[in-house]
Structures are given as structure tokens and as C-alpha cells.
Amino acid sequence: MLIGGEPGAGKSAALQLIVAHAALSLDCRLILVDGKRVELGMWRDCAERFIGPSIDEAIDTFKWLQREIDDRTDWLLSVGKRKITPDLDFPTYVVIVDEIGYFSATVGTPAAQKEFNALNRDIVARGRAPGILPVEATQRPSADIVPTSMRDLFGYRWAFRCSTEASSDTILGHGWADRGYSATTIDPQARGVGWLRAEDGIPRRIKAAYLTDQEIIYLANYAAQLRGRRHLHALDGGEVA
Ligand SMILES: Nc1ncnc2c1ncn2[C@@H]1O[C@H](COP(=O)(O)OP(=O)(O)OP(=O)(O)O)[C@@H](O)[C@H]1O
Ligand SMILES: [Mg+2]
């Protein structure tokens, strides 16, 4: 999923819902990448890896994900399957990036940014079938942060309020603003309202639910507990309750 919109539009609040769902889904592992740290930091005990502002760590983790994609793809090929399905017992990795632009165009050397972009693009392009699912947000929906060729690889796109029709189209896809689906029409006061486009469907206007800090802490503790329990049971060889 690709999420875009102007600062304060509601992207991080929406990401919390996706993280919460993934954290409570025990067949799913979380990789959290948040340069600001405070948005996703409360979930760090549920995550396999939590990356803060270090572009080197982000690159390292993305290389590791890339190898995971290679390994899974090799395996799929060897057994004659085309994608990971729930019965195969491979965990899904959900990779959440709050603010792609932070790593792709802000911190680090130009060479490191280039490397990050290439890895990210590869994960977005190849991750889906082997069960590596990127969910990425940006407050700068422009072609330098989200190249058109990369945007079109995301199955789901969610545009919160944007200041221009071009940036709205950068998220939803070419030509949607002209057809009446523009995130510029969202009231600036209507935080959390956006156009969500699923796969090749028509965008739908929705409002995200909002989790308070207390609710996030509660859910994150609960999910971490379930995960810890799963881990202990796995060590015992027992079943998860
Ligand atoms: N679904 C929602 N319902 C109600 N209020 C919301 C919702 N989403 C966001 N808000 C309000 O808008 C504020 C900004 O939202 P959020 O931090 O998600 O924006 P953002 O798009 O991530 O901004 P930035 O680009 O600066 O990171 C929140 O602190 C909250 O007060
Ligand atoms: Mg944010």
C-alpha cells in the first residue's frame, strides 16, 4: 500500500491501524521503519526489526528483506508454486515505512539514498508473491519521491488531503483527478479523510478510525504479550492458545 498526503492529513494515524492489525495477526512479522521514531515506536516490542533515523540500518534491513525474497522465490520455483499462501507456513512480513522521503531524499549521502531507493523499489516490485508486503507513507507525493513506475506497483493506494491535483494523481494514479477523484477536494479540517483505491478499482472516499496513544499502548502491549506467548509455546513445541 502507498499512502500520501500533505503534512497533518492523517497518514500516520492511518498507519497505526495497519500496524495494529498486523501486530495482532500472529502469522505476520513486522518490520517498522520510522525516521521520527514516535509514530511507530510504541510497537517496537511487536517488531522483528525497528529502524529509527539511521539510513544504514534501513539499507541493511532492506538488503536482508531482499535476500528473503530471493530465498523464498528460489523455494517457490523448486516446488513449482507461484506465491506464498497461508497453508505454506511462511510468515508474512509487513514492512511499514513512515515517510519514505526521509530515507530516499533527506538523510544520508546521495549514494546511500540511491541504494535505499533501489532496494525499496525491488522490494515493492518483487515482494508481493513471496509474502513481503510494503506499506509506505509520504508527505511529499511527487515524482522524485514516488516515481510513477514505482507507484503503479502498489496494489492499494490511499490519498489523504493533497494541495495539488498532480500530487493526488501521484498517489491514486494518472488521470483520476480529471475524473473527479481528487484529494484536493478534501476539507483541510477533515483529518483522516482520504480516497482509497484498491487494486484496479475506483477510489472510495473513507475516513480512518483514530487510535489514541492510550489505545495504541494497550493494543501494542497486548500484541507483544501474544507474540511472547507464541514464542514461548513455540519453544515448548506446544500450541498457541
Ligand atoms: N482518522 C482521524 N480522525 C480524527 N483525527 C485525525 C485522524 N487522523 C489524523 N487526525 C488528526 O490529525 C493529526 C495529524 O495526523 P497525522 O499525524 O496522522 O498526520 P500525517 O499525515 O502523518 O502528518 P505528517 O506528514 O506531518 O507526518 C493527528 O494528530 C490527529 O489529531
Ligand atoms: Mg506522519
CSV table of C-alpha atoms and ligand atoms in Angstrom, one decimal:
chain,number,residue,atom,x,y,z
A,1,MET,CA,0.0,0.0,0.0
A,2,LEU,CA,1.1,3.5,-0.8
A,3,ILE,CA,-0.2,6.3,1.4
A,4,GLY,CA,0.3,10.0,0.6
A,5,GLY,CA,-1.0,13.4,1.6
A,6,GLU,CA,0.0,16.8,3.0
A,7,PRO,CA,1.5,17.2,6.4
A,8,GLY,CA,-1.1,16.6,9.1
A,9,ALA,CA,-3.5,14.9,6.7
A,10,GLY,CA,-3.8,11.7,8.7
A,11,LYS,CA,-1.2,9.3,7.2
A,12,SER,CA,0.5,8.2,10.4
A,13,ALA,CA,-2.8,7.8,12.2
A,14,ALA,CA,-3.9,5.5,9.3
A,15,LEU,CA,-0.7,3.6,9.5
A,16,GLN,CA,-1.4,2.8,13.2
A,17,LEU,CA,-4.5,0.9,12.1
A,18,ILE,CA,-2.5,-1.2,9.7
A,19,VAL,CA,0.3,-1.8,12.2
A,20,ALA,CA,-2.3,-2.8,14.9
A,21,HIS,CA,-3.9,-5.3,12.5
A,22,ALA,CA,-0.6,-6.8,11.5
A,23,ALA,CA,0.7,-6.9,15.2
A,24,LEU,CA,-2.4,-8.8,16.3
A,25,SER,CA,-2.0,-11.2,13.3
A,26,LEU,CA,0.4,-13.8,14.7
A,27,ASP,CA,1.2,-15.2,11.3
A,28,CYS,CA,2.7,-11.9,10.3
A,29,ARG,CA,6.0,-10.4,11.2
A,30,LEU,CA,6.6,-6.7,11.4
A,31,ILE,CA,9.4,-4.6,10.1
A,32,LEU,CA,8.9,-0.9,11.2
A,33,VAL,CA,10.9,1.9,9.7
A,34,ASP,CA,10.2,5.3,11.2
A,35,GLY,CA,12.8,8.1,11.0
A,36,LYS,CA,10.8,10.1,13.5
A,37,ARG,CA,10.5,7.1,15.8
A,38,VAL,CA,7.5,8.3,17.8
A,39,GLU,CA,4.9,7.2,15.3
A,40,LEU,CA,5.7,3.5,15.2
A,41,GLY,CA,8.0,3.3,18.3
A,42,MET,CA,5.2,2.2,20.6
A,43,TRP,CA,5.0,-1.1,18.5
A,44,ARG,CA,8.7,-1.9,18.7
A,45,ASP,CA,8.2,-4.8,21.1
A,46,CYS,CA,6.0,-6.4,18.4
A,47,ALA,CA,8.5,-5.9,15.6
A,48,GLU,CA,11.2,-8.2,14.3
A,49,ARG,CA,13.2,-5.0,13.5
A,50,PHE,CA,12.6,-1.4,14.3
A,51,ILE,CA,14.5,1.1,12.3
A,52,GLY,CA,14.8,4.7,13.6
A,53,PRO,CA,16.7,7.5,11.8
A,54,SER,CA,19.7,5.5,10.5
A,55,ILE,CA,19.8,5.1,6.8
A,56,ASP,CA,22.5,2.5,7.2
A,57,GLU,CA,20.2,0.3,9.3
A,58,ALA,CA,17.4,0.9,6.8
A,59,ILE,CA,19.7,-0.3,3.9
A,60,ASP,CA,20.9,-3.2,6.0
A,61,THR,CA,17.3,-4.3,6.7
A,62,PHE,CA,16.2,-3.9,3.1
A,63,LYS,CA,19.1,-6.0,1.9
A,64,TRP,CA,18.1,-8.7,4.4
A,65,LEU,CA,14.5,-8.5,3.1
A,66,GLN,CA,15.8,-8.7,-0.5
A,67,ARG,CA,17.7,-11.9,0.4
A,68,GLU,CA,14.5,-13.3,2.0
A,69,ILE,CA,12.6,-12.5,-1.3
A,70,ASP,CA,15.4,-14.3,-3.2
A,71,ASP,CA,15.3,-17.4,-0.9
A,72,ARG,CA,11.5,-17.6,-1.0
A,73,THR,CA,11.5,-17.2,-4.7
A,74,ASP,CA,14.1,-20.0,-5.1
A,75,TRP,CA,12.0,-22.2,-2.9
A,76,LEU,CA,8.8,-21.4,-4.8
A,77,LEU,CA,10.5,-22.2,-8.0
A,78,SER,CA,11.9,-25.5,-6.7
A,79,VAL,CA,8.4,-26.7,-5.6
A,80,GLY,CA,6.5,-25.4,-8.6
A,81,LYS,CA,4.5,-22.7,-6.8
A,82,ARG,CA,4.0,-19.1,-7.8
A,83,LYS,CA,3.2,-17.4,-4.5
A,84,ILE,CA,3.2,-17.9,-0.7
A,85,THR,CA,-0.2,-19.0,0.6
A,86,PRO,CA,-1.3,-19.3,4.3
A,87,ASP,CA,-1.0,-23.1,4.3
A,88,LEU,CA,2.7,-23.0,3.5
A,89,ASP,CA,3.6,-21.8,7.0
A,90,PHE,CA,5.9,-18.9,5.8
A,91,PRO,CA,5.2,-15.8,7.9
A,92,THR,CA,4.2,-12.7,6.0
A,93,TYR,CA,6.4,-9.8,6.5
A,94,VAL,CA,4.7,-6.4,6.7
A,95,VAL,CA,7.2,-3.6,6.1
A,96,ILE,CA,5.9,-0.3,7.3
A,97,VAL,CA,7.7,2.9,6.3
A,98,ASP,CA,6.5,6.2,7.8
A,99,GLU,CA,8.0,8.8,5.5
A,100,ILE,CA,9.8,7.3,2.5
A,101,GLY,CA,11.2,10.7,1.7
A,102,TYR,CA,13.2,10.8,4.9
A,103,PHE,CA,15.4,8.0,3.6
A,104,SER,CA,15.0,8.4,-0.2
A,105,ALA,CA,15.8,12.2,-0.3
A,106,THR,CA,16.7,13.7,3.1
A,107,VAL,CA,19.2,11.9,5.3
A,108,GLY,CA,22.5,10.2,4.2
A,109,THR,CA,24.7,10.7,1.2
A,110,PRO,CA,23.3,10.7,-2.3
A,111,ALA,CA,24.9,7.3,-2.8
A,112,ALA,CA,23.1,5.9,0.3
A,113,GLN,CA,19.8,7.4,-0.8
A,114,LYS,CA,20.3,5.9,-4.3
A,115,GLU,CA,21.0,2.5,-2.7
A,116,PHE,CA,17.9,2.8,-0.4
A,117,ASN,CA,15.7,3.7,-3.4
A,118,ALA,CA,16.9,0.8,-5.5
A,119,LEU,CA,16.4,-1.7,-2.6
A,120,ASN,CA,12.9,-0.2,-1.9
A,121,ARG,CA,11.9,-0.4,-5.5
A,122,ASP,CA,13.0,-4.0,-5.7
A,123,ILE,CA,11.0,-5.0,-2.5
A,124,VAL,CA,7.9,-3.2,-3.8
A,125,ALA,CA,8.3,-4.9,-7.2
A,126,ARG,CA,9.1,-8.4,-6.1
A,127,GLY,CA,7.8,-8.7,-2.5
A,128,ARG,CA,4.2,-9.5,-3.1
A,129,ALA,CA,4.2,-13.1,-4.3
A,130,PRO,CA,6.8,-14.3,-1.7
A,131,GLY,CA,4.8,-12.6,1.1
A,132,ILE,CA,6.8,-9.4,1.8
A,133,LEU,CA,4.3,-6.6,1.9
A,134,PRO,CA,5.5,-3.0,2.0
A,135,VAL,CA,3.2,-0.2,3.3
A,136,GLU,CA,4.8,3.2,2.7
A,137,ALA,CA,3.7,6.7,3.5
A,138,THR,CA,4.9,10.1,2.3
A,139,GLN,CA,4.0,13.7,2.9
A,140,ARG,CA,5.7,14.6,-0.4
A,141,PRO,CA,3.6,12.9,-3.1
A,142,SER,CA,5.8,14.0,-6.0
A,143,ALA,CA,7.6,12.1,-8.8
A,144,ASP,CA,11.0,12.4,-7.2
A,145,ILE,CA,9.8,10.6,-4.0
A,146,VAL,CA,7.4,8.2,-5.7
A,147,PRO,CA,8.4,7.6,-9.3
A,148,THR,CA,5.4,6.7,-11.5
A,149,SER,CA,6.8,3.3,-12.3
A,150,MET,CA,7.0,2.5,-8.6
A,151,ARG,CA,3.6,3.9,-7.7
A,152,ASP,CA,2.0,1.6,-10.2
A,153,LEU,CA,3.4,-1.4,-8.4
A,154,PHE,CA,1.4,-0.7,-5.2
A,155,GLY,CA,-1.8,-2.7,-5.2
A,156,TYR,CA,-3.5,-0.3,-2.8
A,157,ARG,CA,-3.2,3.5,-2.8
A,158,TRP,CA,-4.6,5.8,-0.2
A,159,ALA,CA,-4.6,9.6,-0.8
A,160,PHE,CA,-5.2,11.9,2.1
A,161,ARG,CA,-5.6,15.6,1.5
A,162,CYS,CA,-3.2,16.9,-1.1
A,163,SER,CA,-2.6,20.5,-2.1
A,164,THR,CA,-2.4,19.9,-5.9
A,165,GLU,CA,-4.2,17.6,-8.3
A,166,ALA,CA,-0.8,16.4,-9.5
A,167,SER,CA,0.2,15.2,-6.1
A,168,SER,CA,-3.2,13.5,-5.7
A,169,ASP,CA,-2.6,11.7,-9.0
A,170,THR,CA,0.9,10.8,-7.8
A,171,ILE,CA,-0.8,8.5,-5.3
A,172,LEU,CA,-4.0,7.4,-6.9
A,173,GLY,CA,-2.8,7.1,-10.5
A,174,HIS,CA,-2.7,9.1,-13.6
A,175,GLY,CA,-5.9,10.8,-14.6
A,176,TRP,CA,-8.0,10.2,-11.5
A,177,ALA,CA,-8.2,13.9,-10.6
A,178,ASP,CA,-9.7,14.7,-14.0
A,179,ARG,CA,-12.3,12.0,-13.4
A,180,GLY,CA,-13.4,13.7,-10.2
A,181,TYR,CA,-11.3,11.8,-7.7
A,182,SER,CA,-9.0,14.4,-6.3
A,183,ALA,CA,-7.6,14.6,-2.8
A,184,THR,CA,-7.6,18.4,-3.2
A,185,THR,CA,-11.4,18.4,-2.6
A,186,ILE,CA,-11.0,17.1,1.0
A,187,ASP,CA,-11.6,19.8,3.6
A,188,PRO,CA,-8.3,20.6,5.3
A,189,GLN,CA,-10.1,20.3,8.6
A,190,ALA,CA,-11.3,16.8,7.8
A,191,ARG,CA,-8.3,15.0,9.2
A,192,GLY,CA,-8.3,11.2,8.4
A,193,VAL,CA,-10.5,11.5,5.3
A,194,GLY,CA,-9.0,10.2,2.1
A,195,TRP,CA,-9.5,8.4,-1.2
A,196,LEU,CA,-8.6,4.7,-1.0
A,197,ARG,CA,-8.1,2.8,-4.3
A,198,ALA,CA,-7.9,-0.9,-4.1
A,199,GLU,CA,-6.1,-2.8,-6.8
A,200,ASP,CA,-7.6,-1.7,-10.1
A,201,GLY,CA,-10.9,-0.4,-8.7
A,202,ILE,CA,-12.4,3.0,-8.4
A,203,PRO,CA,-11.3,5.2,-5.5
A,204,ARG,CA,-13.6,5.3,-2.5
A,205,ARG,CA,-13.8,8.2,0.0
A,206,ILE,CA,-13.3,6.9,3.5
A,207,LYS,CA,-12.4,8.2,6.9
A,208,ALA,CA,-9.8,6.3,9.0
A,209,ALA,CA,-10.6,5.5,12.6
A,210,TYR,CA,-8.3,7.2,15.1
A,211,LEU,CA,-6.4,5.4,17.9
A,212,THR,CA,-5.4,7.5,20.9
A,213,ASP,CA,-2.0,7.0,22.5
A,214,GLN,CA,-3.6,5.0,25.3
A,215,GLU,CA,-5.3,2.7,22.9
A,216,ILE,CA,-2.1,2.2,21.0
A,217,ILE,CA,-0.2,1.4,24.2
A,218,TYR,CA,-2.9,-1.1,25.2
A,219,LEU,CA,-3.0,-2.8,21.8
A,220,ALA,CA,0.8,-2.9,21.5
A,221,ASN,CA,1.2,-4.5,24.9
A,222,TYR,CA,-1.5,-7.0,24.2
A,223,ALA,CA,0.0,-7.9,20.8
A,224,ALA,CA,3.5,-8.1,22.3
A,225,GLN,CA,2.2,-10.4,25.0
A,226,LEU,CA,0.5,-12.7,22.5
A,227,ARG,CA,3.7,-12.8,20.5
A,228,GLY,CA,5.8,-13.5,23.5
A,229,ARG,CA,3.4,-16.3,24.4
A,230,ARG,CA,3.6,-17.6,20.9
A,231,HIS,CA,7.4,-17.6,21.1
A,232,LEU,CA,7.4,-19.5,24.5
A,233,HIS,CA,4.9,-22.0,23.2
A,234,ALA,CA,7.0,-22.5,20.1
A,235,LEU,CA,10.0,-23.2,22.2
A,236,ASP,CA,7.9,-25.8,24.2
A,237,GLY,CA,6.6,-27.2,20.9
A,238,GLY,CA,3.1,-26.5,22.3
A,239,GLU,CA,0.1,-25.0,20.7
A,240,VAL,CA,-0.7,-21.3,20.8
A,241,ALA,CA,-3.8,-20.7,23.0
B,1,LIG,N1,-8.7,9.5,11.4
B,1,LIG,C1,-8.6,10.6,12.1
B,1,LIG,N2,-9.6,11.0,12.9
B,1,LIG,C2,-9.5,12.1,13.6
B,1,LIG,N3,-8.4,12.9,13.7
B,1,LIG,C3,-7.4,12.5,13.0
B,1,LIG,C4,-7.4,11.4,12.1
B,1,LIG,N4,-6.2,11.2,11.5
B,1,LIG,C5,-5.5,12.3,12.0
B,1,LIG,N5,-6.2,13.1,12.8
B,1,LIG,C6,-5.7,14.3,13.5
B,1,LIG,O1,-4.7,14.9,12.7
B,1,LIG,C7,-3.4,14.9,13.3
B,1,LIG,C8,-2.4,14.7,12.3
B,1,LIG,O2,-2.5,13.4,11.8
B,1,LIG,P1,-1.2,12.5,11.4
B,1,LIG,O3,-0.1,12.7,12.4
B,1,LIG,O4,-1.6,11.2,11.1
B,1,LIG,O5,-0.8,13.3,10.0
B,1,LIG,P2,0.3,12.9,9.0
B,1,LIG,O6,-0.4,12.9,7.7
B,1,LIG,O7,1.1,11.7,9.4
B,1,LIG,O8,1.3,14.2,9.0
B,1,LIG,P3,2.9,14.3,8.8
B,1,LIG,O9,3.1,14.4,7.3
B,1,LIG,O10,3.2,15.6,9.4
B,1,LIG,O11,3.5,13.2,9.4
B,1,LIG,C9,-3.5,13.9,14.4
B,1,LIG,O12,-2.6,14.2,15.4
B,1,LIG,C10,-5.0,13.9,14.8
B,1,LIG,O13,-5.2,15.0,15.7
B,2,MG,MG,3.1,11.4,9.9
